mmCIF file of C-alpha atoms in Angstrom:
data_model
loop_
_atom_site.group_PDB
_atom_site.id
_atom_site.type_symbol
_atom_site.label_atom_id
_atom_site.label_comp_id
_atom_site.label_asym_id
_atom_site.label_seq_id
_atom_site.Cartn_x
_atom_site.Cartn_y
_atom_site.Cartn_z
ATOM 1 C CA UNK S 1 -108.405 -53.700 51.463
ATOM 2 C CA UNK S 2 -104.437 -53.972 52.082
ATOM 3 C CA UNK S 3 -106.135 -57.614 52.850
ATOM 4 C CA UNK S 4 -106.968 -58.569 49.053
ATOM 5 C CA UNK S 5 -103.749 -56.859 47.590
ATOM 6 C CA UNK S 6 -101.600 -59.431 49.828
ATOM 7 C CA UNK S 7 -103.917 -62.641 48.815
ATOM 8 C CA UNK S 8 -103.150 -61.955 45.266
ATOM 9 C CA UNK S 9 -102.475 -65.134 44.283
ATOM 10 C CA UNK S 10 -105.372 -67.001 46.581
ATOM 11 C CA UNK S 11 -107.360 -65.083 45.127
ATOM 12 C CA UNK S 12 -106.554 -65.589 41.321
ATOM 13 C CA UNK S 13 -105.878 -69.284 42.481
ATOM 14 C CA UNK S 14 -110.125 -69.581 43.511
ATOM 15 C CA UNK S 15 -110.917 -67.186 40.063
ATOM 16 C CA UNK S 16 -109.549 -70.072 37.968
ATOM 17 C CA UNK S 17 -110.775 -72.775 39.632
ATOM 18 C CA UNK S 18 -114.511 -71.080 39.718
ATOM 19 C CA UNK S 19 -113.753 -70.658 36.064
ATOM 20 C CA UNK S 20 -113.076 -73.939 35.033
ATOM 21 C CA UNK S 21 -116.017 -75.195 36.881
ATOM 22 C CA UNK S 22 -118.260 -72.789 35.486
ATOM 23 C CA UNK S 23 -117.136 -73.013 31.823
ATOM 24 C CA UNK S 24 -116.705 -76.329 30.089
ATOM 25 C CA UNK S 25 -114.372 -74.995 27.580
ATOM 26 C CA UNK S 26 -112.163 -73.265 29.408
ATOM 27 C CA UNK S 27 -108.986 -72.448 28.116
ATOM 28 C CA UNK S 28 -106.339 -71.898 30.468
ATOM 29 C CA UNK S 29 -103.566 -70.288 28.187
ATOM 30 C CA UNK S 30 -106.798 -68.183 26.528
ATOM 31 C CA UNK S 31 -108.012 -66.895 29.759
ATOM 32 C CA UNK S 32 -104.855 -67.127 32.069
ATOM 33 C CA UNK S 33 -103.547 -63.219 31.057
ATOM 34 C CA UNK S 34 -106.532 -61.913 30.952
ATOM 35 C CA UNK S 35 -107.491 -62.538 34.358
ATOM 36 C CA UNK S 36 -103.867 -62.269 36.030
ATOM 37 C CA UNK S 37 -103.980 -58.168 34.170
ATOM 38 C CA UNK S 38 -107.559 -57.893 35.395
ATOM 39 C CA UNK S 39 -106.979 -59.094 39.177
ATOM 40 C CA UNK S 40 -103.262 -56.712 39.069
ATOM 41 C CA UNK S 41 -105.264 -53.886 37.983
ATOM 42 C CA UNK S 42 -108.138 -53.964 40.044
ATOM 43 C CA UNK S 43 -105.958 -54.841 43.413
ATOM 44 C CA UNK S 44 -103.803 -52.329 42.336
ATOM 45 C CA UNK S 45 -106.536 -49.722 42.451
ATOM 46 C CA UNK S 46 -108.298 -50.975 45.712
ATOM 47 C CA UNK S 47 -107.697 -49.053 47.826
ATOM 48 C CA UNK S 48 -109.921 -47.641 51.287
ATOM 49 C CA UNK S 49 -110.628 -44.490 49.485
ATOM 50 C CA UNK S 50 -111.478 -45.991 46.401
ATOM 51 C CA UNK S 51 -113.735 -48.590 47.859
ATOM 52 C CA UNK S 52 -115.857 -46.443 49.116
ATOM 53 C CA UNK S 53 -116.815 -44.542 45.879
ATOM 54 C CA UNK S 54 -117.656 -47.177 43.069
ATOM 55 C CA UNK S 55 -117.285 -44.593 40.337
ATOM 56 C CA UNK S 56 -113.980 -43.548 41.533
ATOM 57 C CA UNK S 57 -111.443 -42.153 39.038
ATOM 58 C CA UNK S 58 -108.917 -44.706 40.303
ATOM 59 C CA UNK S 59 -111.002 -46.781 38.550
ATOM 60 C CA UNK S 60 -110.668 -45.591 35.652
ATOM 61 C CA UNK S 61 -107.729 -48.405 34.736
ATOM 62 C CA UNK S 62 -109.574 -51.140 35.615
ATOM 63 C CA UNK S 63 -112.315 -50.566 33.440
ATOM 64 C CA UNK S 64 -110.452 -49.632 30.622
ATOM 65 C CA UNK S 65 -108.456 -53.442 30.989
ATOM 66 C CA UNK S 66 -111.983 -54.588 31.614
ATOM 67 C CA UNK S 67 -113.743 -53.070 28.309
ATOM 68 C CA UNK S 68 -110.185 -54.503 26.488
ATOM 69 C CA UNK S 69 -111.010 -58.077 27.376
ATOM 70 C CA UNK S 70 -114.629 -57.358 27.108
ATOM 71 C CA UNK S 71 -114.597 -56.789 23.124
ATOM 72 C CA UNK S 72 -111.792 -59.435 22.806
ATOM 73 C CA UNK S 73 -114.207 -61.536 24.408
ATOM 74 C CA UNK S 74 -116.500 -60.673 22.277
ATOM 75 C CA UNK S 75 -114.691 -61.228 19.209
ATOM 76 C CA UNK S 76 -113.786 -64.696 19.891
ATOM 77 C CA UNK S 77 -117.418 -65.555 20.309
ATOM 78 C CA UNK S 78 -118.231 -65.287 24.068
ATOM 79 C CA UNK S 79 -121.640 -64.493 24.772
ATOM 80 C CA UNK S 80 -122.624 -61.424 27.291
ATOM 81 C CA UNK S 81 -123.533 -63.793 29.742
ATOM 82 C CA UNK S 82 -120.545 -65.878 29.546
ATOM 83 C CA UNK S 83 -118.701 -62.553 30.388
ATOM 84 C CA UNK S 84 -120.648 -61.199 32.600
ATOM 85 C CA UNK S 85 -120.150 -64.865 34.762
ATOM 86 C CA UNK S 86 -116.687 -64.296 34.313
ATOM 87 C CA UNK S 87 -116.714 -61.244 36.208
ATOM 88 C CA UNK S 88 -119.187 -62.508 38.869
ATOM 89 C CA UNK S 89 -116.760 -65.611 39.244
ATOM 90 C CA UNK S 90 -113.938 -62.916 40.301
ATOM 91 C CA UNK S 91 -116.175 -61.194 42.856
ATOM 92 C CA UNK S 92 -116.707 -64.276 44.432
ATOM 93 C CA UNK S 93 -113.401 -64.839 44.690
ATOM 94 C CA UNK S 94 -112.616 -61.994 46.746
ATOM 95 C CA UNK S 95 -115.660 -62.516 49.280
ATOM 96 C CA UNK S 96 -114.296 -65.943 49.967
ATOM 97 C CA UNK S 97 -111.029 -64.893 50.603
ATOM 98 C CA UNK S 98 -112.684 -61.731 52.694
ATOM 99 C CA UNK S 99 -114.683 -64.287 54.653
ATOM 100 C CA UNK S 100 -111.406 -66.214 55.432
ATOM 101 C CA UNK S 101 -110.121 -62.841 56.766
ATOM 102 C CA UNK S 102 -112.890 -61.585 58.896
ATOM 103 C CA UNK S 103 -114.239 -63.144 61.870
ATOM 104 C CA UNK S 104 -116.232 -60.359 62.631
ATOM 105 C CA UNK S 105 -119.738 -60.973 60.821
ATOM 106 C CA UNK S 106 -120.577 -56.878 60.775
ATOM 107 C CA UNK S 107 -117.452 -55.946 59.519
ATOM 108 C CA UNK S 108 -117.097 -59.246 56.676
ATOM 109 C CA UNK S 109 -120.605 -57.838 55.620
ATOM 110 C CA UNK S 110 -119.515 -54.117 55.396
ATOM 111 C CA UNK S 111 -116.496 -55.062 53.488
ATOM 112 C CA UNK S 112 -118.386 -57.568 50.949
ATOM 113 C CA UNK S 113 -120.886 -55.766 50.301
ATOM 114 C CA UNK S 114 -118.495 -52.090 49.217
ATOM 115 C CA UNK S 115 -116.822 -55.043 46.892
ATOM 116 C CA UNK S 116 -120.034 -56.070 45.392
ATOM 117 C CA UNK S 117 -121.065 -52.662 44.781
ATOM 118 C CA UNK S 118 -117.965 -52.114 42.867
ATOM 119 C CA UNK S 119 -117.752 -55.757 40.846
ATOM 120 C CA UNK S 120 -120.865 -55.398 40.270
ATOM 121 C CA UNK S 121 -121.026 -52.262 38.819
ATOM 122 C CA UNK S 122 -118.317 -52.840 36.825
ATOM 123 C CA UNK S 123 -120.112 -56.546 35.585
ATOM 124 C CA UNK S 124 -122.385 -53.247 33.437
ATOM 125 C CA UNK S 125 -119.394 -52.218 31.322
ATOM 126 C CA UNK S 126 -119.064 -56.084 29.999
ATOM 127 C CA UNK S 127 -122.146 -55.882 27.959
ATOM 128 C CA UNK S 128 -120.782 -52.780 26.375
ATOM 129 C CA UNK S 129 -117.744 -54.418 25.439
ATOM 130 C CA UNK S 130 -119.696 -56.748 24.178
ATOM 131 C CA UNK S 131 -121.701 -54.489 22.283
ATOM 132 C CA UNK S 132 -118.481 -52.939 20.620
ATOM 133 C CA UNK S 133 -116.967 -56.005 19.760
ATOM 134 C CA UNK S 134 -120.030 -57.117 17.454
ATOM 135 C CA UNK S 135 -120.257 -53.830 15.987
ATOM 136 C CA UNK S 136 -116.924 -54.053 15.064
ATOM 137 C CA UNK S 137 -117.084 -57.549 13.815
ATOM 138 C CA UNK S 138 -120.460 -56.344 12.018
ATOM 139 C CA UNK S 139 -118.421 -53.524 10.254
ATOM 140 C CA UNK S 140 -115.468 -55.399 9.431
ATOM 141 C CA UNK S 141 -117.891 -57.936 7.718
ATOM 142 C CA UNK S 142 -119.683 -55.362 5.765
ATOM 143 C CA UNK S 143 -116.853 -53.851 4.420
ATOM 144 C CA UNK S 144 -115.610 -57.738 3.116
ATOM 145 C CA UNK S 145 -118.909 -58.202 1.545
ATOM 146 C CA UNK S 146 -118.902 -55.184 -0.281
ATOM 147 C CA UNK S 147 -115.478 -55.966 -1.896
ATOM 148 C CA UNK S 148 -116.462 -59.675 -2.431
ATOM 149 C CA UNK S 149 -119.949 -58.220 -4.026
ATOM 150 C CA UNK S 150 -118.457 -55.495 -6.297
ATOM 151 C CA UNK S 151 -116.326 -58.028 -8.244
ATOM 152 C CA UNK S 152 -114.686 -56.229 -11.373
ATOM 153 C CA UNK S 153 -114.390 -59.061 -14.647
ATOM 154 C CA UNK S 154 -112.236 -57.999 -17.718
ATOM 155 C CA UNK S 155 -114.625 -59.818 -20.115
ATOM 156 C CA UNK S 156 -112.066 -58.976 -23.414
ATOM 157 C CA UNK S 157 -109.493 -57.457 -23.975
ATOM 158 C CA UNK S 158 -110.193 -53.175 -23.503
ATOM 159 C CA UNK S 159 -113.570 -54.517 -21.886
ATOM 160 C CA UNK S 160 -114.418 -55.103 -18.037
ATOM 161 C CA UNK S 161 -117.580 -55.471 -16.387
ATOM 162 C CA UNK S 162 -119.187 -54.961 -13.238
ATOM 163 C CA UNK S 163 -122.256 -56.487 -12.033
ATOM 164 C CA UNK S 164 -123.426 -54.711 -9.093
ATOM 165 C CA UNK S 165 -126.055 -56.736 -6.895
ATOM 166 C CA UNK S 166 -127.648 -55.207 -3.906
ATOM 167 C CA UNK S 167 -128.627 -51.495 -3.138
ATOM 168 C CA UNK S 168 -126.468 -48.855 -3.615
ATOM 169 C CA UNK S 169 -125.246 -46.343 -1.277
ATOM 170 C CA UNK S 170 -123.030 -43.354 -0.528
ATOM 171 C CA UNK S 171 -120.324 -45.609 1.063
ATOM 172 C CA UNK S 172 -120.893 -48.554 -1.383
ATOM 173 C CA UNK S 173 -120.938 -46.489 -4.140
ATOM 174 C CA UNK S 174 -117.717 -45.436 -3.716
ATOM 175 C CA UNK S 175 -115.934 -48.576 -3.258
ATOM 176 C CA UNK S 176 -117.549 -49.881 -6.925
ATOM 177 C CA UNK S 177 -115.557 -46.195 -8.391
ATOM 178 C CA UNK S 178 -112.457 -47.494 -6.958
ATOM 179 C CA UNK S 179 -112.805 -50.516 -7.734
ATOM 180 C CA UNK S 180 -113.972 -50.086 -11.220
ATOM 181 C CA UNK S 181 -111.182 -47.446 -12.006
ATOM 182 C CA UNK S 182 -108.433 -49.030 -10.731
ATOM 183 C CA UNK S 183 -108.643 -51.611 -13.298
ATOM 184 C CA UNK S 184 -109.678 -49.792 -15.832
ATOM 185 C CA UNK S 185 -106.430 -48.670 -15.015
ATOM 186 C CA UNK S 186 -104.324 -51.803 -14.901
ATOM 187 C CA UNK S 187 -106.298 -53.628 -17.847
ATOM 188 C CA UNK S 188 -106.215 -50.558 -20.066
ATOM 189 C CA UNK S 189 -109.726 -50.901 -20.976
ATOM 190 C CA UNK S 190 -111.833 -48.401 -22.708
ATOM 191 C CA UNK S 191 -115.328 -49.653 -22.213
ATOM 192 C CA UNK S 192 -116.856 -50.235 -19.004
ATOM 193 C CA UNK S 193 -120.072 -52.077 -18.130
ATOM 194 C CA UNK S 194 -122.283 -51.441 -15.054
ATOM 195 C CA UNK S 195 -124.961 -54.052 -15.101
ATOM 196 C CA UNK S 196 -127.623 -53.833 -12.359
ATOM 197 C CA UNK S 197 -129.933 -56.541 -13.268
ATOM 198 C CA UNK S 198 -128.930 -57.169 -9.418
ATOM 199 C CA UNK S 199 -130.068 -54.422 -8.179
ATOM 200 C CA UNK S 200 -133.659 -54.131 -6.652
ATOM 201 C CA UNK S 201 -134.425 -50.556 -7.145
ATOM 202 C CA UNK S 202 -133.407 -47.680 -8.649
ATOM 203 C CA UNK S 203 -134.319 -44.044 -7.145
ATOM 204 C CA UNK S 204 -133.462 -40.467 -7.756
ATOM 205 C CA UNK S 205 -130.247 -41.379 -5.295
ATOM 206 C CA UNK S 206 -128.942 -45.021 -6.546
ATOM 207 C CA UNK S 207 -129.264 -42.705 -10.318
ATOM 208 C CA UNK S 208 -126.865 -40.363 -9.054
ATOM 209 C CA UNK S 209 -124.720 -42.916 -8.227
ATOM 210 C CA UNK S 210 -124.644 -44.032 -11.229
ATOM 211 C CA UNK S 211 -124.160 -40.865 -13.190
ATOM 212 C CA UNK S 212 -121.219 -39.955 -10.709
ATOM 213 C CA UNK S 213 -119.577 -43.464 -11.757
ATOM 214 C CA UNK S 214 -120.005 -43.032 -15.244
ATOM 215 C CA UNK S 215 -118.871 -39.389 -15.055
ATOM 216 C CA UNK S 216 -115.715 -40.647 -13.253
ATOM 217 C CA UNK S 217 -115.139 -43.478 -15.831
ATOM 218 C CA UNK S 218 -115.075 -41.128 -18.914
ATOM 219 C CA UNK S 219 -112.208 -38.783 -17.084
ATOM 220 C CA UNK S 220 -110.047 -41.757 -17.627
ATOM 221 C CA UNK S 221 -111.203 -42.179 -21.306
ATOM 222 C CA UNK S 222 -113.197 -45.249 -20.986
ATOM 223 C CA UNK S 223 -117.140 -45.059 -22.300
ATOM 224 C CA UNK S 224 -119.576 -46.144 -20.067
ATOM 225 C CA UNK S 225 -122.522 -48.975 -21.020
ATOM 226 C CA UNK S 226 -125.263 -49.503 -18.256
ATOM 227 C CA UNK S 227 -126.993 -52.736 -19.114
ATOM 228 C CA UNK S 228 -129.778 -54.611 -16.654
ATOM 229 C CA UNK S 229 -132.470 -51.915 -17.557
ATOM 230 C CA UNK S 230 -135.362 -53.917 -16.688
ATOM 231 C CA UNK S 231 -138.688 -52.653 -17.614
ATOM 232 C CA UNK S 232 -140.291 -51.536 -14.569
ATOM 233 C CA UNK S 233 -136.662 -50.006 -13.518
ATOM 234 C CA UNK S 234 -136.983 -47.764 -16.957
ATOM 235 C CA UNK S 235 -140.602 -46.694 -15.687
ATOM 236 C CA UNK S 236 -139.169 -45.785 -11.958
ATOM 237 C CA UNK S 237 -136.232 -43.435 -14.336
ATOM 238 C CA UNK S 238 -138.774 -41.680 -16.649
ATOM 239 C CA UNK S 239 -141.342 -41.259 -13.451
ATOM 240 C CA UNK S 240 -138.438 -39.757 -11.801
ATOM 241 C CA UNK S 241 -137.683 -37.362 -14.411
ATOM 242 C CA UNK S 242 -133.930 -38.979 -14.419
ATOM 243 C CA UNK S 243 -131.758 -38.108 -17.745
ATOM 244 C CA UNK S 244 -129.657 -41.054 -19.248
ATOM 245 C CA UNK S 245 -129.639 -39.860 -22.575
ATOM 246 C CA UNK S 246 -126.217 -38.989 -22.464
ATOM 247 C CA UNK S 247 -125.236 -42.537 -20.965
ATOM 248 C CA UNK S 248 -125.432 -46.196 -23.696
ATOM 249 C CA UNK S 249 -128.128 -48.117 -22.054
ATOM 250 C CA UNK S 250 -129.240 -51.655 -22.697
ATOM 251 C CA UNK S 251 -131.819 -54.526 -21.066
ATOM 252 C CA UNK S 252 -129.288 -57.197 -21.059
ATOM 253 C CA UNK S 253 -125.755 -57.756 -20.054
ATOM 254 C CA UNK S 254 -125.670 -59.629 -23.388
ATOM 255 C CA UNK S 255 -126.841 -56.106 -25.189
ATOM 256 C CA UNK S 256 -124.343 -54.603 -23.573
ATOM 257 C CA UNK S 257 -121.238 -56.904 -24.640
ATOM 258 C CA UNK S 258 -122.705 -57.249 -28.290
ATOM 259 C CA UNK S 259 -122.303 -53.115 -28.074
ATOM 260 C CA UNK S 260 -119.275 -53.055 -26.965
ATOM 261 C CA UNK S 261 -117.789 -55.470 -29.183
ATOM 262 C CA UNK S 262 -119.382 -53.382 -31.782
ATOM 263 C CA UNK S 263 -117.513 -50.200 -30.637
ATOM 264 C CA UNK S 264 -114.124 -52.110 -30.576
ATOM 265 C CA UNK S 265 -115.362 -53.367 -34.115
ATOM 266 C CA UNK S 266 -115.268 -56.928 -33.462
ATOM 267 C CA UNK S 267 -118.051 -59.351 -34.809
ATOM 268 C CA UNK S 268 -118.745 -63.111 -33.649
ATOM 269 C CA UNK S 269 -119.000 -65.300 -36.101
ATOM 270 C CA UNK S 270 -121.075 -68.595 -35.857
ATOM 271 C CA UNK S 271 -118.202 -70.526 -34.774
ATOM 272 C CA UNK S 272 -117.899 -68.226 -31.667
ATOM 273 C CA UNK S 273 -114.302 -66.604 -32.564
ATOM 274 C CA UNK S 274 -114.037 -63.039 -33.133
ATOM 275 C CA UNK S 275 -112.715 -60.918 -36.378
ATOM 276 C CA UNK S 276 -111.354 -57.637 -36.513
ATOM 277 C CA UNK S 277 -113.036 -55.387 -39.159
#
């Protein structure tokens, strides 16, 4: 193997070219550090002990750089096949240069085939980077839609609302507290809507949501109004056995800011501008 560590650069030489040919949007200055820290690491670790054990721990290196450019792969919208080629483009790399090297047909197949074993068990741990760099991407996205869907509006002055669209979980539920508190915070506002005309469902879990959010509003001396009550969503609550006595309920969003005006004792007047009382 002393063979492939001194045709280093042949053998990154034929990687790029095979890559270019195989890959019509190749980017050189994308592609060109990944594959000159893949090739040092894996020639690095080549070795006649390691070659003979695929799953060696000298290994170990290699696959970590490998899983690295795997995910970045991944995240700049390779496909698994794409970079699974990319790997098989490498191994072929080194049995050309092996079959430049060897005249001796037993021994060039002996030595190709313990580097085939090895690329190609390696070519395994690409799909896995793949598959972590789409859950990643997948989480990262979920957590942006969940901000950009929990949108807190300060409607009036001491009033902000939050129209919440979508089911409600554990996790979600707790970026709508933080989000509604902090600016009940920064507004000084001390009414607070929740409308869930947007939401699908309500069960025994999505109500305890609820109640923990309007529980946490009223420790910073806001009240809480719950509008978006739709009729079959108050027969799901009273089938359920939930208690919302304690919590201002309404149908409409509309209800809900004609109560809360009421509570700040403002009144609309036909030309749409408020008076104190």
């Amino acid at each position: 193997m002393k063979i492939l560590k001194e045709k280093k650069d042949a053998i990154l030489e034929l990687w790029t070219a095979k890559q270019k040919a195989e890959d019509s949007y190749f980017n050189a200055d994308d592609q060109k550090e990944d594959s000159e820290d893949f090739a040092a690491s894996f020639l690095n670790a080549l070795s006649d002990s390691t070659v003979e054990d695929q799953n060696s721990k000298g290994f170990d290196k290699v696959k970590e750089t490998l899983l690295g450019i795997s995910v970045s792969r991944a995240k700049r919208g390779f496909s698994p096949r794409e970079t699974g080629t990319y790997l098989l483009s490498f191994k072929e790399a080194l049995l050309e240069v092996l079959s430049n090297e060897f005249n001796d047909p037993a021994v060039l197949y002996a030595e190709s085939l313990k580097i085939s074993k090895i690329i190609d068990n390696m070519t395994i741990l690409t799909f896995e980077g793949y598959i972590k760099g789409r859950e990643d991407i997948i989480s990262r996205q979920t957590d942006e839609i969940t901000e950009i869907s929990t949108p807190v509006i300060q409607v009036w002055d001491g009033v902000v609302a939050l129209p919440i669209i979508g089911t409600l979980d554990s996790a979600r539920t707790q970026v709508v507290m933080e989000n509604l508190l902090q600016q009940i915070v920064d507004t000084g506002s001390t009414i607070a809507i929740l409308d869930i005309s947007g939401v699908p469902a309500v069960d025994s879990l999505v109500a305890q949501h609820l109640i923990k959010t309007v529980s946490a509003t009223r420790l910073l001396g806001a009240e809480c109004i719950i509008s978006g009550i739709r009729p079959e969503i108050a027969q799901i609550i009273v089938h359920l056995g939930i208690d919302l006595s304690n919590i201002i309920t309404k149908s409409t969003l509309a209800s809900a800011l004609q109560t809360a005006f009421g509570m700040l004792k403002l009144e609309v007047n036909k030309k749409g501008k408020f008076i104190n009382n």
